[in-house]
Amino acid sequence: MVAADSQTILVTGGAGYIGSHVCKAVAEAGYLPVTYDNLCAGHSWAVRWGPLEGGDLIDAARLDEVMRKYKPAAVIHLAGLIVVSESVRDPAQYYLNNVSGSIGLLDAMRRNGIEQIVFSSSAAVYGEPEMTPMPEAHPQQPVNPYGTSKQMIERVLQDYARAYNLHSVSLRYFNAAGADAGGEIGEAHPVETHLIPLVLEAAAGKRHSVAIYGEDYPTRDGTCIRDYIHVSDLARAHVLALHYLDNSVGAHAFNLGNGTGTTVREVIEVARRITGAVIPVRLEPPRPGDPAILLADSSRARQLLGWQTPHSTLEQMVSSAWAWQQRAHAGQQVMV
Ligand code: UDP
């Protein structure tokens, strides 16, 4: 696939938080992003840079229809369920959507002669860290069905590259945060579980307080350390991955993190400074399966993809998320 004006890229999950930012980055790179999404968690208002085709990953006939209509040069696959605790409670959904659904998508690609895919994977494939920061070669022992579902598809992609010439880049996201500077899109999950939007909802008075899950971790202030990465930097990596596949065959994986560890308390402090709000906190027990520290070694993505992270200071992530939240509150977006 050679980058060219109006080449079509099928983006599954393009109506979601990360997917909508990916569509914008794809459009800015000169492609036409076609979103394929069942809107179970995404929003039609977030699809702004190309058409929206409704459909389910497990609907083979619908996938064929959309692929025949647009003849995409490649697929970026982000559709999937993402709530870790839900995956523990109800793994069947996760294996059906994230595993069977993804295999159905790959098989539709084979039927339609599409040979390149960028897959939205996760740091959850690693499980409990044995070293920090974590390189791609870190052992993989996911501790929940969500992480297992991502690991399984990465394995499938390795086999499909060898057997079917279906070439792939799996991008292992760490903690996506922030919102696009244009103010049209941002984080709006049906059930919010992520720290930064919850902190900002507390700042906006939409919640009484924000929970701190555990304060006895072996970290500098006792709270968990995570590697937050701006969603616009994350989005740009998908375009670089498409370019990488122009010159590489096989199945590849890259970590996408900032390499800077931030504690839960540090997030709250920066949010207090940026919003000027008090942000009450309440202490709660650690969430099961939450490791003390998750930090990416993303040097491979920087070297091989030429990836950069110009938007990913904590201040930039929190302030862009705050600007988005205030716009959403002002009713400029309908958050459904
Ligand atoms: N966290 C927290 N309170 C919340 C939500 C999250 O203390 O209300 C902590 C969580 O334990 C983790 C970090 O914030 O250490 C980031 O959690 P998030 O759910 O945003 O992402 P995860 O790292 O689980 O993918």
PDB file of C-alpha atoms in Angstrom, residues 16-295:
ATOM      1  CA  GLY A  16     -14.885   5.495  19.733  1.00  0.00           C
ATOM      2  CA  TYR A  17     -12.501   7.622  21.759  1.00  0.00           C
ATOM      3  CA  ILE A  18      -9.214   6.435  20.278  1.00  0.00           C
ATOM      4  CA  GLY A  19     -10.832   5.471  16.946  1.00  0.00           C
ATOM      5  CA  SER A  20     -12.170   8.968  16.259  1.00  0.00           C
ATOM      6  CA  HIS A  21      -8.731  10.463  16.887  1.00  0.00           C
ATOM      7  CA  VAL A  22      -7.243   7.809  14.576  1.00  0.00           C
ATOM      8  CA  CYS A  23      -9.738   8.777  11.835  1.00  0.00           C
ATOM      9  CA  LYS A  24      -8.659  12.395  12.118  1.00  0.00           C
ATOM     10  CA  ALA A  25      -4.959  11.455  11.878  1.00  0.00           C
ATOM     11  CA  VAL A  26      -5.680   9.155   8.911  1.00  0.00           C
ATOM     12  CA  ALA A  27      -7.578  11.940   7.113  1.00  0.00           C
ATOM     13  CA  GLU A  28      -4.783  14.427   7.810  1.00  0.00           C
ATOM     14  CA  ALA A  29      -2.366  11.960   6.184  1.00  0.00           C
ATOM     15  CA  GLY A  30      -4.428  12.038   2.978  1.00  0.00           C
ATOM     16  CA  TYR A  31      -6.492   8.863   3.284  1.00  0.00           C
ATOM     17  CA  LEU A  32     -10.243   8.474   3.546  1.00  0.00           C
ATOM     18  CA  PRO A  33     -11.157   6.786   6.849  1.00  0.00           C
ATOM     19  CA  VAL A  34     -14.314   4.664   6.593  1.00  0.00           C
ATOM     20  CA  THR A  35     -15.637   3.883  10.056  1.00  0.00           C
ATOM     21  CA  TYR A  36     -17.166   0.469  10.688  1.00  0.00           C
ATOM     22  CA  ASP A  37     -18.818   0.527  14.097  1.00  0.00           C
ATOM     23  CA  ASN A  38     -21.874  -0.930  15.811  1.00  0.00           C
ATOM     24  CA  LEU A  39     -22.107   2.162  18.076  1.00  0.00           C
ATOM     25  CA  CYS A  40     -22.351  -0.001  21.204  1.00  0.00           C
ATOM     26  CA  ALA A  41     -19.861   2.366  22.825  1.00  0.00           C
ATOM     27  CA  GLY A  42     -19.024   4.851  20.065  1.00  0.00           C
ATOM     28  CA  HIS A  43     -20.901   7.951  18.913  1.00  0.00           C
ATOM     29  CA  SER A  44     -22.053   8.961  15.448  1.00  0.00           C
ATOM     30  CA  TRP A  45     -21.091  12.599  16.259  1.00  0.00           C
ATOM     31  CA  ALA A  46     -17.480  11.468  16.596  1.00  0.00           C
ATOM     32  CA  VAL A  47     -17.365  10.280  12.967  1.00  0.00           C
ATOM     33  CA  ARG A  48     -16.341  13.445  11.126  1.00  0.00           C
ATOM     34  CA  TRP A  49     -13.632  12.633   8.645  1.00  0.00           C
ATOM     35  CA  GLY A  50     -15.269   9.986   6.475  1.00  0.00           C
ATOM     36  CA  PRO A  51     -18.399   7.858   6.175  1.00  0.00           C
ATOM     37  CA  LEU A  52     -19.903   5.751   8.948  1.00  0.00           C
ATOM     38  CA  GLU A  53     -21.004   2.230   8.083  1.00  0.00           C
ATOM     39  CA  GLY A  54     -22.943   0.550  10.848  1.00  0.00           C
ATOM     40  CA  GLY A  55     -22.121  -3.085  11.430  1.00  0.00           C
ATOM     41  CA  ASP A  56     -20.907  -5.752  13.760  1.00  0.00           C
ATOM     42  CA  LEU A  57     -17.568  -7.527  13.624  1.00  0.00           C
ATOM     43  CA  ILE A  58     -19.291 -10.880  13.743  1.00  0.00           C
ATOM     44  CA  ASP A  59     -21.496 -10.047  10.726  1.00  0.00           C
ATOM     45  CA  ALA A  60     -19.499 -11.558   7.853  1.00  0.00           C
ATOM     46  CA  ALA A  61     -21.997 -10.565   5.137  1.00  0.00           C
ATOM     47  CA  ARG A  62     -22.005  -6.936   6.269  1.00  0.00           C
ATOM     48  CA  LEU A  63     -18.188  -6.841   6.407  1.00  0.00           C
ATOM     49  CA  ASP A  64     -18.037  -8.218   2.863  1.00  0.00           C
ATOM     50  CA  GLU A  65     -20.551  -5.643   1.690  1.00  0.00           C
ATOM     51  CA  VAL A  66     -18.585  -2.716   3.174  1.00  0.00           C
ATOM     52  CA  MET A  67     -15.237  -4.040   1.935  1.00  0.00           C
ATOM     53  CA  ARG A  68     -16.634  -4.488  -1.592  1.00  0.00           C
ATOM     54  CA  LYS A  69     -18.094  -0.989  -1.515  1.00  0.00           C
ATOM     55  CA  TYR A  70     -14.914   0.860  -0.456  1.00  0.00           C
ATOM     56  CA  LYS A  71     -12.097  -1.533  -1.458  1.00  0.00           C
ATOM     57  CA  PRO A  72      -9.912  -0.390   1.461  1.00  0.00           C
ATOM     58  CA  ALA A  73      -6.137  -0.546   1.037  1.00  0.00           C
ATOM     59  CA  ALA A  74      -5.763  -1.542   4.706  1.00  0.00           C
ATOM     60  CA  VAL A  75      -7.679  -1.961   7.942  1.00  0.00           C
ATOM     61  CA  ILE A  76      -7.102  -0.301  11.309  1.00  0.00           C
ATOM     62  CA  HIS A  77      -8.900  -2.455  13.841  1.00  0.00           C
ATOM     63  CA  LEU A  78      -9.957  -0.813  17.087  1.00  0.00           C
ATOM     64  CA  ALA A  79     -13.444  -2.219  17.614  1.00  0.00           C
ATOM     65  CA  GLY A  80     -13.655  -4.205  20.819  1.00  0.00           C
ATOM     66  CA  LEU A  81     -14.795  -4.256  24.412  1.00  0.00           C
ATOM     67  CA  ILE A  82     -12.395  -2.526  26.819  1.00  0.00           C
ATOM     68  CA  VAL A  83     -13.623  -2.704  30.404  1.00  0.00           C
ATOM     69  CA  VAL A  84     -11.216  -4.943  32.307  1.00  0.00           C
ATOM     70  CA  SER A  85     -13.504  -5.610  35.295  1.00  0.00           C
ATOM     71  CA  GLU A  86     -16.377  -6.525  32.978  1.00  0.00           C
ATOM     72  CA  SER A  87     -14.081  -8.958  31.149  1.00  0.00           C
ATOM     73  CA  VAL A  88     -13.473 -10.745  34.458  1.00  0.00           C
ATOM     74  CA  ARG A  89     -17.218 -10.884  35.254  1.00  0.00           C
ATOM     75  CA  ASP A  90     -18.371 -11.827  31.766  1.00  0.00           C
ATOM     76  CA  PRO A  91     -15.491 -13.236  29.706  1.00  0.00           C
ATOM     77  CA  ALA A  92     -17.800 -14.774  27.074  1.00  0.00           C
ATOM     78  CA  GLN A  93     -18.575 -11.346  25.610  1.00  0.00           C
ATOM     79  CA  TYR A  94     -14.881 -10.553  25.413  1.00  0.00           C
ATOM     80  CA  TYR A  95     -13.978 -13.766  23.652  1.00  0.00           C
ATOM     81  CA  LEU A  96     -16.921 -13.401  21.278  1.00  0.00           C
ATOM     82  CA  ASN A  97     -16.303  -9.777  20.325  1.00  0.00           C
ATOM     83  CA  ASN A  98     -12.575  -9.346  20.709  1.00  0.00           C
ATOM     84  CA  VAL A  99     -11.447 -12.804  19.581  1.00  0.00           C
ATOM     85  CA  SER A 100     -14.136 -14.329  17.324  1.00  0.00           C
ATOM     86  CA  GLY A 101     -15.019 -10.881  15.987  1.00  0.00           C
ATOM     87  CA  SER A 102     -11.396 -10.103  15.133  1.00  0.00           C
ATOM     88  CA  ILE A 103     -10.892 -13.467  13.447  1.00  0.00           C
ATOM     89  CA  GLY A 104     -14.055 -12.824  11.435  1.00  0.00           C
ATOM     90  CA  LEU A 105     -12.600  -9.482  10.359  1.00  0.00           C
ATOM     91  CA  LEU A 106      -9.303 -11.097   9.308  1.00  0.00           C
ATOM     92  CA  ASP A 107     -11.147 -13.704   7.306  1.00  0.00           C
ATOM     93  CA  ALA A 108     -13.225 -11.011   5.601  1.00  0.00           C
ATOM     94  CA  MET A 109      -9.939  -9.266   4.722  1.00  0.00           C
ATOM     95  CA  ARG A 110      -8.649 -12.497   3.176  1.00  0.00           C
ATOM     96  CA  ARG A 111     -11.817 -12.935   1.130  1.00  0.00           C
ATOM     97  CA  ASN A 112     -11.534  -9.358  -0.108  1.00  0.00           C
ATOM     98  CA  GLY A 113      -7.803  -9.329  -0.852  1.00  0.00           C
ATOM     99  CA  ILE A 114      -6.815  -6.838   1.898  1.00  0.00           C
ATOM    100  CA  GLU A 115      -3.353  -7.670   3.186  1.00  0.00           C
ATOM    101  CA  GLN A 116      -2.487  -5.072   5.846  1.00  0.00           C
ATOM    102  CA  ILE A 117      -3.879  -4.438   9.296  1.00  0.00           C
ATOM    103  CA  VAL A 118      -2.978  -2.235  12.239  1.00  0.00           C
ATOM    104  CA  PHE A 119      -4.362  -3.812  15.395  1.00  0.00           C
ATOM    105  CA  SER A 120      -5.233  -1.985  18.576  1.00  0.00           C
ATOM    106  CA  SER A 121      -3.572  -4.066  21.279  1.00  0.00           C
ATOM    107  CA  SER A 122      -2.778  -3.225  24.878  1.00  0.00           C
ATOM    108  CA  ALA A 123      -0.190  -3.216  27.634  1.00  0.00           C
ATOM    109  CA  ALA A 124      -2.640  -5.665  29.241  1.00  0.00           C
ATOM    110  CA  VAL A 125      -0.976  -8.445  27.187  1.00  0.00           C
ATOM    111  CA  TYR A 126       1.977  -8.342  29.627  1.00  0.00           C
ATOM    112  CA  GLY A 127       0.228  -8.811  32.973  1.00  0.00           C
ATOM    113  CA  GLU A 128       2.265  -8.215  36.142  1.00  0.00           C
ATOM    114  CA  PRO A 129       5.531  -6.447  35.186  1.00  0.00           C
ATOM    115  CA  GLU A 130       8.759  -8.362  35.745  1.00  0.00           C
ATOM    116  CA  MET A 131      10.851  -5.343  34.786  1.00  0.00           C
ATOM    117  CA  THR A 132      10.199  -1.686  34.306  1.00  0.00           C
ATOM    118  CA  PRO A 133      10.017  -0.045  31.820  1.00  0.00           C
ATOM    119  CA  MET A 134       8.639  -2.949  29.794  1.00  0.00           C
ATOM    120  CA  PRO A 135      10.036  -3.707  26.334  1.00  0.00           C
ATOM    121  CA  GLU A 136       8.013  -5.628  23.729  1.00  0.00           C
ATOM    122  CA  ALA A 137       9.964  -8.799  24.602  1.00  0.00           C
ATOM    123  CA  HIS A 138       8.630  -8.744  28.174  1.00  0.00           C
ATOM    124  CA  PRO A 139       6.930 -12.078  29.050  1.00  0.00           C
ATOM    125  CA  GLN A 140       3.206 -12.123  28.365  1.00  0.00           C
ATOM    126  CA  GLN A 141       0.978 -13.390  31.129  1.00  0.00           C
ATOM    127  CA  PRO A 142      -2.234 -11.395  30.988  1.00  0.00           C
ATOM    128  CA  VAL A 143      -4.157 -11.309  34.258  1.00  0.00           C
ATOM    129  CA  ASN A 144      -7.648 -10.777  32.847  1.00  0.00           C
ATOM    130  CA  PRO A 145      -9.724 -11.922  29.843  1.00  0.00           C
ATOM    131  CA  TYR A 146      -9.425  -8.492  28.214  1.00  0.00           C
ATOM    132  CA  GLY A 147      -5.628  -8.817  28.075  1.00  0.00           C
ATOM    133  CA  THR A 148      -5.880 -12.446  27.013  1.00  0.00           C
ATOM    134  CA  SER A 149      -8.211 -11.520  24.160  1.00  0.00           C
ATOM    135  CA  LYS A 150      -5.619  -9.035  22.840  1.00  0.00           C
ATOM    136  CA  GLN A 151      -2.778 -11.527  23.240  1.00  0.00           C
ATOM    137  CA  MET A 152      -4.743 -14.198  21.378  1.00  0.00           C
ATOM    138  CA  ILE A 153      -5.279 -11.946  18.367  1.00  0.00           C
ATOM    139  CA  GLU A 154      -1.605 -11.002  18.302  1.00  0.00           C
ATOM    140  CA  ARG A 155      -0.847 -14.738  18.105  1.00  0.00           C
ATOM    141  CA  VAL A 156      -3.417 -15.226  15.349  1.00  0.00           C
ATOM    142  CA  LEU A 157      -1.803 -12.356  13.435  1.00  0.00           C
ATOM    143  CA  GLN A 158       1.587 -14.077  13.591  1.00  0.00           C
ATOM    144  CA  ASP A 159       0.118 -17.240  12.085  1.00  0.00           C
ATOM    145  CA  TYR A 160      -1.884 -15.322   9.461  1.00  0.00           C
ATOM    146  CA  ALA A 161       1.248 -13.454   8.331  1.00  0.00           C
ATOM    147  CA  ARG A 162       3.060 -16.742   7.722  1.00  0.00           C
ATOM    148  CA  ALA A 163       0.178 -18.654   6.187  1.00  0.00           C
ATOM    149  CA  TYR A 164      -1.821 -16.010   4.329  1.00  0.00           C
ATOM    150  CA  ASN A 165       0.518 -13.037   3.743  1.00  0.00           C
ATOM    151  CA  LEU A 166      -1.665 -10.906   5.940  1.00  0.00           C
ATOM    152  CA  HIS A 167       0.774  -8.393   7.409  1.00  0.00           C
ATOM    153  CA  SER A 168       0.211  -6.575  10.653  1.00  0.00           C
ATOM    154  CA  VAL A 169       1.348  -4.102  13.226  1.00  0.00           C
ATOM    155  CA  SER A 170      -0.025  -4.540  16.745  1.00  0.00           C
ATOM    156  CA  LEU A 171       0.122  -1.369  18.810  1.00  0.00           C
ATOM    157  CA  ARG A 172       0.227  -1.984  22.556  1.00  0.00           C
ATOM    158  CA  TYR A 173      -1.329   1.088  24.106  1.00  0.00           C
ATOM    159  CA  PHE A 174      -0.495   2.142  27.628  1.00  0.00           C
ATOM    160  CA  ASN A 175      -2.877   4.749  29.173  1.00  0.00           C
ATOM    161  CA  ALA A 176      -4.527   6.907  26.510  1.00  0.00           C
ATOM    162  CA  ALA A 177      -5.525  10.353  27.750  1.00  0.00           C
ATOM    163  CA  GLY A 178      -6.416  13.861  26.610  1.00  0.00           C
ATOM    164  CA  ALA A 179      -8.394  15.131  23.663  1.00  0.00           C
ATOM    165  CA  ASP A 180      -7.770  16.543  20.217  1.00  0.00           C
ATOM    166  CA  ALA A 181      -6.925  20.256  20.151  1.00  0.00           C
ATOM    167  CA  GLY A 182      -9.737  20.971  17.657  1.00  0.00           C
ATOM    168  CA  GLY A 183     -12.312  20.375  20.375  1.00  0.00           C
ATOM    169  CA  GLU A 184     -14.625  18.223  18.224  1.00  0.00           C
ATOM    170  CA  ILE A 185     -13.835  14.872  19.822  1.00  0.00           C
ATOM    171  CA  GLY A 186     -12.819  13.525  23.215  1.00  0.00           C
ATOM    172  CA  GLU A 187     -13.375  10.788  25.737  1.00  0.00           C
ATOM    173  CA  ALA A 188     -17.040   9.864  26.271  1.00  0.00           C
ATOM    174  CA  HIS A 189     -17.438   6.273  27.393  1.00  0.00           C
ATOM    175  CA  PRO A 190     -20.871   4.920  28.316  1.00  0.00           C
ATOM    176  CA  VAL A 191     -19.431   3.784  31.658  1.00  0.00           C
ATOM    177  CA  GLU A 192     -16.385   5.804  32.672  1.00  0.00           C
ATOM    178  CA  THR A 193     -13.686   3.873  34.542  1.00  0.00           C
ATOM    179  CA  HIS A 194     -10.566   5.846  33.598  1.00  0.00           C
ATOM    180  CA  LEU A 195      -8.762   8.040  36.056  1.00  0.00           C
ATOM    181  CA  ILE A 196      -8.368  11.347  34.207  1.00  0.00           C
ATOM    182  CA  PRO A 197     -12.005  11.762  33.067  1.00  0.00           C
ATOM    183  CA  LEU A 198     -13.218  10.706  36.523  1.00  0.00           C
ATOM    184  CA  VAL A 199     -10.963  13.262  38.198  1.00  0.00           C
ATOM    185  CA  LEU A 200     -12.209  15.959  35.831  1.00  0.00           C
ATOM    186  CA  GLU A 201     -15.841  14.991  36.381  1.00  0.00           C
ATOM    187  CA  ALA A 202     -15.202  15.479  40.092  1.00  0.00           C
ATOM    188  CA  ALA A 203     -13.600  18.842  39.314  1.00  0.00           C
ATOM    189  CA  ALA A 204     -16.688  19.822  37.327  1.00  0.00           C
ATOM    190  CA  GLY A 205     -18.986  18.827  40.194  1.00  0.00           C
ATOM    191  CA  LYS A 206     -20.476  15.894  38.279  1.00  0.00           C
ATOM    192  CA  ARG A 207     -19.151  13.547  40.986  1.00  0.00           C
ATOM    193  CA  HIS A 208     -18.779  14.156  44.710  1.00  0.00           C
ATOM    194  CA  SER A 209     -15.260  12.751  44.828  1.00  0.00           C
ATOM    195  CA  VAL A 210     -12.746  10.578  43.045  1.00  0.00           C
ATOM    196  CA  ALA A 211     -11.567   7.242  44.413  1.00  0.00           C
ATOM    197  CA  ILE A 212      -7.896   6.492  44.949  1.00  0.00           C
ATOM    198  CA  TYR A 213      -7.599   2.740  44.614  1.00  0.00           C
ATOM    199  CA  GLY A 214      -4.823   1.850  47.033  1.00  0.00           C
ATOM    200  CA  GLU A 215      -2.234   4.039  48.743  1.00  0.00           C
ATOM    201  CA  ASP A 216       0.194   1.387  49.997  1.00  0.00           C
ATOM    202  CA  TYR A 217       1.858   0.534  46.728  1.00  0.00           C
ATOM    203  CA  PRO A 218       5.682   0.594  46.682  1.00  0.00           C
ATOM    204  CA  THR A 219       5.794   3.894  44.773  1.00  0.00           C
ATOM    205  CA  ARG A 220       6.926   7.430  45.671  1.00  0.00           C
ATOM    206  CA  ASP A 221       3.546   8.431  47.135  1.00  0.00           C
ATOM    207  CA  GLY A 222       1.938   5.018  47.621  1.00  0.00           C
ATOM    208  CA  THR A 223      -0.402   5.264  44.610  1.00  0.00           C
ATOM    209  CA  CYS A 224      -0.118   3.425  41.291  1.00  0.00           C
ATOM    210  CA  ILE A 225       2.176   4.671  38.566  1.00  0.00           C
ATOM    211  CA  ARG A 226       0.917   4.628  34.982  1.00  0.00           C
ATOM    212  CA  ASP A 227       2.281   5.739  31.640  1.00  0.00           C
ATOM    213  CA  TYR A 228      -0.174   8.265  30.181  1.00  0.00           C
ATOM    214  CA  ILE A 229       0.038   9.040  26.492  1.00  0.00           C
ATOM    215  CA  HIS A 230      -1.882  11.712  24.591  1.00  0.00           C
ATOM    216  CA  VAL A 231      -4.532  10.216  22.328  1.00  0.00           C
ATOM    217  CA  SER A 232      -3.427  12.420  19.396  1.00  0.00           C
ATOM    218  CA  ASP A 233       0.132  11.060  19.670  1.00  0.00           C
ATOM    219  CA  LEU A 234      -1.314   7.555  19.888  1.00  0.00           C
ATOM    220  CA  ALA A 235      -3.461   8.232  16.811  1.00  0.00           C
ATOM    221  CA  ARG A 236      -0.502   9.413  14.744  1.00  0.00           C
ATOM    222  CA  ALA A 237       1.272   6.082  15.438  1.00  0.00           C
ATOM    223  CA  HIS A 238      -1.439   4.295  13.431  1.00  0.00           C
ATOM    224  CA  VAL A 239      -0.557   6.302  10.330  1.00  0.00           C
ATOM    225  CA  LEU A 240       3.139   5.577  10.884  1.00  0.00           C
ATOM    226  CA  ALA A 241       2.270   1.896  11.230  1.00  0.00           C
ATOM    227  CA  LEU A 242       0.485   1.969   7.861  1.00  0.00           C
ATOM    228  CA  HIS A 243       3.614   3.494   6.320  1.00  0.00           C
ATOM    229  CA  TYR A 244       5.769   0.869   8.049  1.00  0.00           C
ATOM    230  CA  LEU A 245       3.715  -1.890   6.447  1.00  0.00           C
ATOM    231  CA  ASP A 246       4.573  -0.482   3.022  1.00  0.00           C
ATOM    232  CA  ASN A 247       8.096  -1.802   3.511  1.00  0.00           C
ATOM    233  CA  SER A 248       7.714  -4.650   5.977  1.00  0.00           C
ATOM    234  CA  VAL A 249       6.102  -8.036   5.884  1.00  0.00           C
ATOM    235  CA  GLY A 250       5.168 -10.179   8.860  1.00  0.00           C
ATOM    236  CA  ALA A 251       3.574  -9.457  12.220  1.00  0.00           C
ATOM    237  CA  HIS A 252       5.090  -6.672  14.305  1.00  0.00           C
ATOM    238  CA  ALA A 253       4.331  -5.255  17.738  1.00  0.00           C
ATOM    239  CA  PHE A 254       5.173  -1.889  19.261  1.00  0.00           C
ATOM    240  CA  ASN A 255       4.630  -0.385  22.695  1.00  0.00           C
ATOM    241  CA  LEU A 256       3.054   3.049  22.734  1.00  0.00           C
ATOM    242  CA  GLY A 257       3.706   4.920  25.938  1.00  0.00           C
ATOM    243  CA  ASN A 258       5.407   8.056  26.978  1.00  0.00           C
ATOM    244  CA  GLY A 259       7.990   6.433  29.252  1.00  0.00           C
ATOM    245  CA  THR A 260       7.135   8.839  32.077  1.00  0.00           C
ATOM    246  CA  GLY A 261       5.516   7.414  35.159  1.00  0.00           C
ATOM    247  CA  THR A 262       2.798   9.416  36.885  1.00  0.00           C
ATOM    248  CA  THR A 263       1.110   8.493  40.153  1.00  0.00           C
ATOM    249  CA  VAL A 264      -2.627   8.769  40.798  1.00  0.00           C
ATOM    250  CA  ARG A 265      -1.987  11.576  43.293  1.00  0.00           C
ATOM    251  CA  GLU A 266       0.130  13.466  40.756  1.00  0.00           C
ATOM    252  CA  VAL A 267      -2.721  13.301  38.232  1.00  0.00           C
ATOM    253  CA  ILE A 268      -5.099  14.725  40.838  1.00  0.00           C
ATOM    254  CA  GLU A 269      -2.641  17.501  41.797  1.00  0.00           C
ATOM    255  CA  VAL A 270      -2.169  18.614  38.193  1.00  0.00           C
ATOM    256  CA  ALA A 271      -5.940  18.499  37.673  1.00  0.00           C
ATOM    257  CA  ARG A 272      -6.437  20.704  40.763  1.00  0.00           C
ATOM    258  CA  ARG A 273      -3.954  23.220  39.404  1.00  0.00           C
ATOM    259  CA  ILE A 274      -5.453  23.295  35.913  1.00  0.00           C
ATOM    260  CA  THR A 275      -9.109  23.383  36.911  1.00  0.00           C
ATOM    261  CA  GLY A 276      -8.786  25.461  40.066  1.00  0.00           C
ATOM    262  CA  ALA A 277     -11.242  23.042  41.689  1.00  0.00           C
ATOM    263  CA  VAL A 278     -10.831  21.315  45.057  1.00  0.00           C
ATOM    264  CA  ILE A 279     -11.431  17.721  43.807  1.00  0.00           C
ATOM    265  CA  PRO A 280     -12.290  15.729  46.946  1.00  0.00           C
ATOM    266  CA  VAL A 281     -10.746  12.255  47.115  1.00  0.00           C
ATOM    267  CA  ARG A 282     -11.772   9.115  48.953  1.00  0.00           C
ATOM    268  CA  LEU A 283      -9.469   6.195  49.674  1.00  0.00           C
ATOM    269  CA  GLU A 284     -10.592   2.783  48.496  1.00  0.00           C
ATOM    270  CA  PRO A 285      -8.954  -0.650  48.468  1.00  0.00           C
ATOM    271  CA  PRO A 286      -6.740  -1.537  45.493  1.00  0.00           C
ATOM    272  CA  ARG A 287      -8.548  -2.807  42.409  1.00  0.00           C
ATOM    273  CA  PRO A 288      -7.856  -6.502  41.864  1.00  0.00           C
ATOM    274  CA  GLY A 289      -5.160  -7.031  39.237  1.00  0.00           C
ATOM    275  CA  ASP A 290      -3.834  -3.440  39.288  1.00  0.00           C
ATOM    276  CA  PRO A 291      -0.010  -3.599  39.213  1.00  0.00           C
ATOM    277  CA  ALA A 292       1.920  -0.919  41.123  1.00  0.00           C
ATOM    278  CA  ILE A 293       3.806   0.341  38.081  1.00  0.00           C
ATOM    279  CA  LEU A 294       3.133   0.128  34.340  1.00  0.00           C
ATOM    280  CA  LEU A 295       5.725   1.892  32.253  1.00  0.00           C
TER     281      LEU A 295
END
